[in-house]
PDB file of C-alpha atoms in Angstrom:
ATOM      1  CA  TYR Z  29     -39.330 114.096  15.193  1.00  0.00           C
ATOM      2  CA  ILE Z  30     -40.824 112.082  12.162  1.00  0.00           C
ATOM      3  CA  LEU Z  31     -42.560 114.423   9.498  1.00  0.00           C
ATOM      4  CA  MET Z  32     -44.930 113.040   7.263  1.00  0.00           C
ATOM      5  CA  TYR Z  33     -46.700 113.602   4.022  1.00  0.00           C
ATOM      6  CA  VAL Z  34     -50.620 112.688   2.402  1.00  0.00           C
ATOM      7  CA  ARG Z  35     -49.801 113.622  -0.987  1.00  0.00           C
ATOM      8  CA  LYS Z  36     -53.607 114.535  -1.702  1.00  0.00           C
ATOM      9  CA  PRO Z  37     -54.576 113.058  -5.362  1.00  0.00           C
ATOM     10  CA  ARG Z  38     -55.657 116.039  -8.069  1.00  0.00           C
ATOM     11  CA  ALA Z  39     -59.706 115.686  -7.797  1.00  0.00           C
ATOM     12  CA  ALA Z  40     -60.624 116.562 -11.394  1.00  0.00           C
ATOM     13  CA  PHE Z  41     -58.108 113.630 -12.328  1.00  0.00           C
ATOM     14  CA  ARG Z  42     -59.750 111.023  -9.739  1.00  0.00           C
ATOM     15  CA  LYS Z  43     -63.389 112.558 -10.837  1.00  0.00           C
ATOM     16  CA  SER Z  44     -62.846 111.655 -14.589  1.00  0.00           C
ATOM     17  CA  ILE Z  45     -61.204 108.192 -14.052  1.00  0.00           C
ATOM     18  CA  VAL Z  46     -64.743 107.718 -11.783  1.00  0.00           C
ATOM     19  CA  GLN Z  47     -66.529 108.929 -14.108  1.00  0.00           C
ATOM     20  CA  SER Z  48     -64.943 107.475 -16.933  1.00  0.00           C
ATOM     21  CA  ILE Z  49     -65.310 104.003 -15.178  1.00  0.00           C
ATOM     22  CA  GLU Z  50     -69.164 104.727 -14.113  1.00  0.00           C
ATOM     23  CA  ARG Z  51     -69.953 105.941 -17.466  1.00  0.00           C
ATOM     24  CA  ALA Z  52     -68.346 102.303 -19.328  1.00  0.00           C
ATOM     25  CA  VAL Z  53     -70.673 100.136 -16.404  1.00  0.00           C
ATOM     26  CA  GLU Z  54     -73.923 101.933 -17.222  1.00  0.00           C
ATOM     27  CA  GLU Z  55     -73.643 101.952 -20.788  1.00  0.00           C
ATOM     28  CA  HIS Z  56     -72.813  98.176 -20.734  1.00  0.00           C
ATOM     29  CA  LEU Z  57     -76.768  96.780 -20.204  1.00  0.00           C
ATOM     30  CA  ASP Z  58     -77.526  94.408 -22.822  1.00  0.00           C
ATOM     31  CA  PRO Z  59     -75.713  90.849 -22.099  1.00  0.00           C
ATOM     32  CA  SER Z  60     -76.386  89.859 -25.126  1.00  0.00           C
ATOM     33  CA  LYS Z  61     -73.417  92.325 -27.063  1.00  0.00           C
ATOM     34  CA  PRO Z  62     -69.860  91.601 -26.543  1.00  0.00           C
ATOM     35  CA  SER Z  63     -68.554  93.541 -24.038  1.00  0.00           C
ATOM     36  CA  TYR Z  64     -64.963  93.328 -22.255  1.00  0.00           C
ATOM     37  CA  LEU Z  65     -63.897  92.688 -18.279  1.00  0.00           C
ATOM     38  CA  VAL Z  66     -61.606  94.864 -16.844  1.00  0.00           C
ATOM     39  CA  ALA Z  67     -61.071  94.191 -13.066  1.00  0.00           C
ATOM     40  CA  MET Z  68     -62.621  95.459  -9.661  1.00  0.00           C
ATOM     41  CA  TYR Z  69     -59.746  95.453  -8.184  1.00  0.00           C
ATOM     42  CA  TRP Z  70     -58.698  97.728 -10.248  1.00  0.00           C
ATOM     43  CA  LYS Z  71     -61.580 100.054 -10.208  1.00  0.00           C
ATOM     44  CA  ARG Z  72     -60.413 100.099  -6.746  1.00  0.00           C
ATOM     45  CA  LYS Z  73     -56.925 100.946  -7.149  1.00  0.00           C
ATOM     46  CA  CYS Z  74     -58.993 103.982  -9.529  1.00  0.00           C
ATOM     47  CA  LEU Z  75     -60.975 105.347  -6.773  1.00  0.00           C
ATOM     48  CA  TYR Z  76     -58.188 104.914  -3.858  1.00  0.00           C
ATOM     49  CA  THR Z  77     -54.738 106.109  -5.074  1.00  0.00           C
ATOM     50  CA  SER Z  78     -53.656 108.649  -7.334  1.00  0.00           C
ATOM     51  CA  ASN Z  79     -52.391 107.074  -9.993  1.00  0.00           C
ATOM     52  CA  PRO Z  80     -54.312 103.476 -10.836  1.00  0.00           C
ATOM     53  CA  GLY Z  81     -51.780 102.542 -13.255  1.00  0.00           C
ATOM     54  CA  PRO Z  82     -52.478 100.279 -16.225  1.00  0.00           C
ATOM     55  CA  ILE Z  83     -55.046  98.231 -16.486  1.00  0.00           C
ATOM     56  CA  ASP Z  84     -54.567  94.885 -14.025  1.00  0.00           C
ATOM     57  CA  ASN Z  85     -56.705  91.625 -15.336  1.00  0.00           C
ATOM     58  CA  ARG Z  86     -54.196  88.906 -13.956  1.00  0.00           C
ATOM     59  CA  ILE Z  87     -56.734  88.232 -11.233  1.00  0.00           C
ATOM     60  CA  LEU Z  88     -59.614  87.400 -13.962  1.00  0.00           C
ATOM     61  CA  CYS Z  89     -57.038  84.825 -15.797  1.00  0.00           C
ATOM     62  CA  CYS Z  90     -55.255  81.274 -14.655  1.00  0.00           C
ATOM     63  CA  GLY Z  91     -51.271  81.253 -14.214  1.00  0.00           C
ATOM     64  CA  HIS Z  92     -51.214  80.766 -18.052  1.00  0.00           C
ATOM     65  CA  GLY Z  93     -52.964  83.581 -18.825  1.00  0.00           C
ATOM     66  CA  ILE Z  94     -56.145  82.326 -20.277  1.00  0.00           C
ATOM     67  CA  PRO Z  95     -59.101  83.972 -18.798  1.00  0.00           C
ATOM     68  CA  LEU Z  96     -61.173  81.956 -16.437  1.00  0.00           C
ATOM     69  CA  ALA Z  97     -64.074  80.368 -17.371  1.00  0.00           C
ATOM     70  CA  GLY Z  98     -66.678  82.031 -15.352  1.00  0.00           C
ATOM     71  CA  ALA Z  99     -64.932  85.335 -14.877  1.00  0.00           C
ATOM     72  CA  GLU Z 100     -67.959  87.299 -16.270  1.00  0.00           C
ATOM     73  CA  LYS Z 101     -70.356  86.106 -13.593  1.00  0.00           C
ATOM     74  CA  SER Z 102     -68.369  86.183 -10.956  1.00  0.00           C
ATOM     75  CA  ASN Z 103     -68.094  89.795  -8.680  1.00  0.00           C
ATOM     76  CA  LEU Z 104     -64.163  89.982  -9.296  1.00  0.00           C
ATOM     77  CA  ALA Z 105     -65.184  91.806 -12.558  1.00  0.00           C
ATOM     78  CA  PHE Z 106     -67.234  94.479 -14.391  1.00  0.00           C
ATOM     79  CA  HIS Z 107     -68.397  94.649 -17.822  1.00  0.00           C
ATOM     80  CA  VAL Z 108     -67.842  98.048 -20.459  1.00  0.00           C
ATOM     81  CA  SER Z 109     -68.791  97.918 -23.565  1.00  0.00           C
ATOM     82  CA  PRO Z 110     -66.226  97.758 -26.426  1.00  0.00           C
ATOM     83  CA  LYS Z 111     -66.510 101.367 -26.859  1.00  0.00           C
ATOM     84  CA  GLN Z 112     -65.578 102.115 -23.553  1.00  0.00           C
ATOM     85  CA  TRP Z 113     -62.478  99.519 -23.007  1.00  0.00           C
ATOM     86  CA  GLU Z 114     -61.024 101.790 -25.898  1.00  0.00           C
ATOM     87  CA  ALA Z 115     -61.292 104.525 -24.123  1.00  0.00           C
ATOM     88  CA  LEU Z 116     -60.083 103.334 -20.980  1.00  0.00           C
ATOM     89  CA  TYR Z 117     -56.877 100.717 -22.993  1.00  0.00           C
ATOM     90  CA  LYS Z 118     -55.750 104.123 -25.146  1.00  0.00           C
ATOM     91  CA  LYS Z 119     -56.070 106.107 -21.385  1.00  0.00           C
ATOM     92  CA  TYR Z 120     -53.839 103.562 -19.082  1.00  0.00           C
ATOM     93  CA  SER Z 121     -53.297 100.053 -21.638  1.00  0.00           C
ATOM     94  CA  GLY Z 122     -52.590  97.287 -19.637  1.00  0.00           C
ATOM     95  CA  GLY Z 123     -54.285  94.388 -20.036  1.00  0.00           C
ATOM     96  CA  PRO Z 124     -54.708  91.418 -20.697  1.00  0.00           C
ATOM     97  CA  VAL Z 125     -57.798  91.756 -22.597  1.00  0.00           C
ATOM     98  CA  ILE Z 126     -60.595  89.902 -22.268  1.00  0.00           C
ATOM     99  CA  ARG Z 127     -63.725  90.121 -24.233  1.00  0.00           C
ATOM    100  CA  THR Z 128     -67.308  87.951 -23.018  1.00  0.00           C
ATOM    101  CA  ASP Z 129     -67.430  86.911 -26.644  1.00  0.00           C
ATOM    102  CA  VAL Z 130     -64.684  84.815 -26.919  1.00  0.00           C
ATOM    103  CA  LYS Z 131     -64.922  81.746 -25.032  1.00  0.00           C
ATOM    104  CA  ARG Z 132     -61.537  79.923 -24.698  1.00  0.00           C
ATOM    105  CA  ARG Z 133     -60.380  77.650 -21.949  1.00  0.00           C
ATOM    106  CA  CYS Z 134     -56.853  76.590 -20.402  1.00  0.00           C
ATOM    107  CA  ARG Z 135     -56.191  72.657 -21.949  1.00  0.00           C
ATOM    108  CA  LEU Z 136     -53.237  72.924 -19.042  1.00  0.00           C
ATOM    109  CA  CYS Z 137     -55.458  73.678 -15.996  1.00  0.00           C
ATOM    110  CA  GLU Z 138     -57.901  71.538 -17.703  1.00  0.00           C
ATOM    111  CA  ASN Z 139     -55.917  68.685 -17.629  1.00  0.00           C
ATOM    112  CA  HIS Z 140     -54.063  69.435 -14.711  1.00  0.00           C
ATOM    113  CA  ARG Z 141     -58.416  69.262 -12.944  1.00  0.00           C
ATOM    114  CA  ILE Z 142     -58.500  65.837 -14.456  1.00  0.00           C
ATOM    115  CA  ARG Z 143     -55.945  63.860 -13.249  1.00  0.00           C
ATOM    116  CA  LEU Z 144     -56.737  65.716  -9.863  1.00  0.00           C
ATOM    117  CA  ARG Z 145     -60.014  63.914 -10.263  1.00  0.00           C
ATOM    118  CA  GLU Z 146     -58.633  60.826 -11.008  1.00  0.00           C
ATOM    119  CA  LYS Z 147     -56.431  61.116  -8.023  1.00  0.00           C
ATOM    120  CA  ARG Z 148     -59.460  61.901  -5.723  1.00  0.00           C
ATOM    121  CA  ALA Z 149     -61.219  58.704  -6.805  1.00  0.00           C
ATOM    122  CA  ILE Z 150     -58.586  56.241  -6.276  1.00  0.00           C
ATOM    123  CA  ILE Z 151     -58.008  57.284  -3.183  1.00  0.00           C
ATOM    124  CA  MET Z 152     -61.370  57.685  -2.478  1.00  0.00           C
ATOM    125  CA  LEU Z 153     -61.302  54.086  -3.486  1.00  0.00           C
ATOM    126  CA  GLU Z 154     -58.707  52.897  -1.688  1.00  0.00           C
ATOM    127  CA  ARG Z 155     -59.773  54.230   1.454  1.00  0.00           C
ATOM    128  CA  ARG Z 156     -63.418  52.421   0.650  1.00  0.00           C
ATOM    129  CA  CYS Z 157     -61.922  49.167   0.558  1.00  0.00           C
ATOM    130  CA  ARG Z 158     -60.183  49.572   3.801  1.00  0.00           C
ATOM    131  CA  GLU Z 159     -63.086  50.342   5.672  1.00  0.00           C
ATOM    132  CA  GLU Z 160     -64.960  47.682   4.347  1.00  0.00           C
ATOM    133  CA  GLY Z 161     -62.292  45.711   4.718  1.00  0.00           C
ATOM    134  CA  THR Z 162     -61.996  44.297   1.105  1.00  0.00           C
ATOM    135  CA  ALA Z 163     -58.709  45.245   1.073  1.00  0.00           C
ATOM    136  CA  ASP Z 164     -57.350  42.492   3.086  1.00  0.00           C
ATOM    137  CA  GLY Z 165     -57.031  39.571   0.230  1.00  0.00           C
ATOM    138  CA  TRP Z 166     -54.491  38.331  -2.151  1.00  0.00           C
ATOM    139  CA  TYR Z 167     -53.947  40.470  -5.100  1.00  0.00           C
ATOM    140  CA  ILE Z 168     -50.611  39.466  -7.689  1.00  0.00           C
ATOM    141  CA  ILE Z 169     -49.668  43.326  -9.403  1.00  0.00           C
ATOM    142  CA  ASP Z 170     -46.374  43.822 -11.369  1.00  0.00           C
ATOM    143  CA  GLU Z 171     -44.135  46.187  -8.681  1.00  0.00           C
ATOM    144  CA  SER Z 172     -43.025  48.130 -11.378  1.00  0.00           C
ATOM    145  CA  TRP Z 173     -46.670  49.195 -12.447  1.00  0.00           C
ATOM    146  CA  MET Z 174     -47.230  49.485  -8.530  1.00  0.00           C
ATOM    147  CA  LYS Z 175     -44.174  51.904  -7.799  1.00  0.00           C
ATOM    148  CA  THR Z 176     -45.593  54.201 -11.144  1.00  0.00           C
ATOM    149  CA  TRP Z 177     -49.098  54.303  -9.081  1.00  0.00           C
ATOM    150  CA  ARG Z 178     -47.908  55.116  -5.940  1.00  0.00           C
ATOM    151  CA  ASP Z 179     -45.410  58.034  -7.963  1.00  0.00           C
ATOM    152  CA  PHE Z 180     -49.096  58.758  -9.626  1.00  0.00           C
ATOM    153  CA  ILE Z 181     -50.805  58.959  -6.119  1.00  0.00           C
ATOM    154  CA  TYR Z 182     -48.826  61.212  -4.724  1.00  0.00           C
ATOM    155  CA  GLY Z 183     -47.778  63.971  -7.240  1.00  0.00           C
ATOM    156  CA  GLY Z 184     -46.346  62.143 -10.216  1.00  0.00           C
ATOM    157  CA  GLU Z 185     -46.958  63.329 -13.639  1.00  0.00           C
ATOM    158  CA  ASN Z 186     -47.062  59.598 -15.382  1.00  0.00           C
ATOM    159  CA  ARG Z 187     -50.335  57.834 -15.686  1.00  0.00           C
ATOM    160  CA  PRO Z 188     -49.950  53.931 -14.477  1.00  0.00           C
ATOM    161  CA  GLY Z 189     -51.363  51.839 -18.037  1.00  0.00           C
ATOM    162  CA  PRO Z 190     -53.962  49.362 -17.829  1.00  0.00           C
TER     163      PRO Z 190
END
């Protein structure tokens, strides 16, 4: 025999969570006022589990813990007022805290995007030259510079100099 147990959450506990979240969403209607973001993932955890645990906003951040650009406009989060955030944070703790009036960008991620864009541009230029047949000419380039350029194209960190 296999005996399966299903734990039913306390109705009052779940109802209080749902009401606090609904109040938080309804209270914050003015987009010009500062607000906080809470991940929809955590809201779903509240609705479908008996104990949602701490607020988890990591899905709204890059790998370095800085909020992603446009997170407040995505469907991954909902806005709550500062008052409601304090109540939720006091009750559940967690984080990271994401305020909509503080605009920060991760420099590491931004530098990575710039390098990736440069690499793609160089690769596209190289392909276009091959397709047009202009890459068959003779070029005199220093071999060490060429090695650093190839390393850069295929995932290296150092950009070749001029």
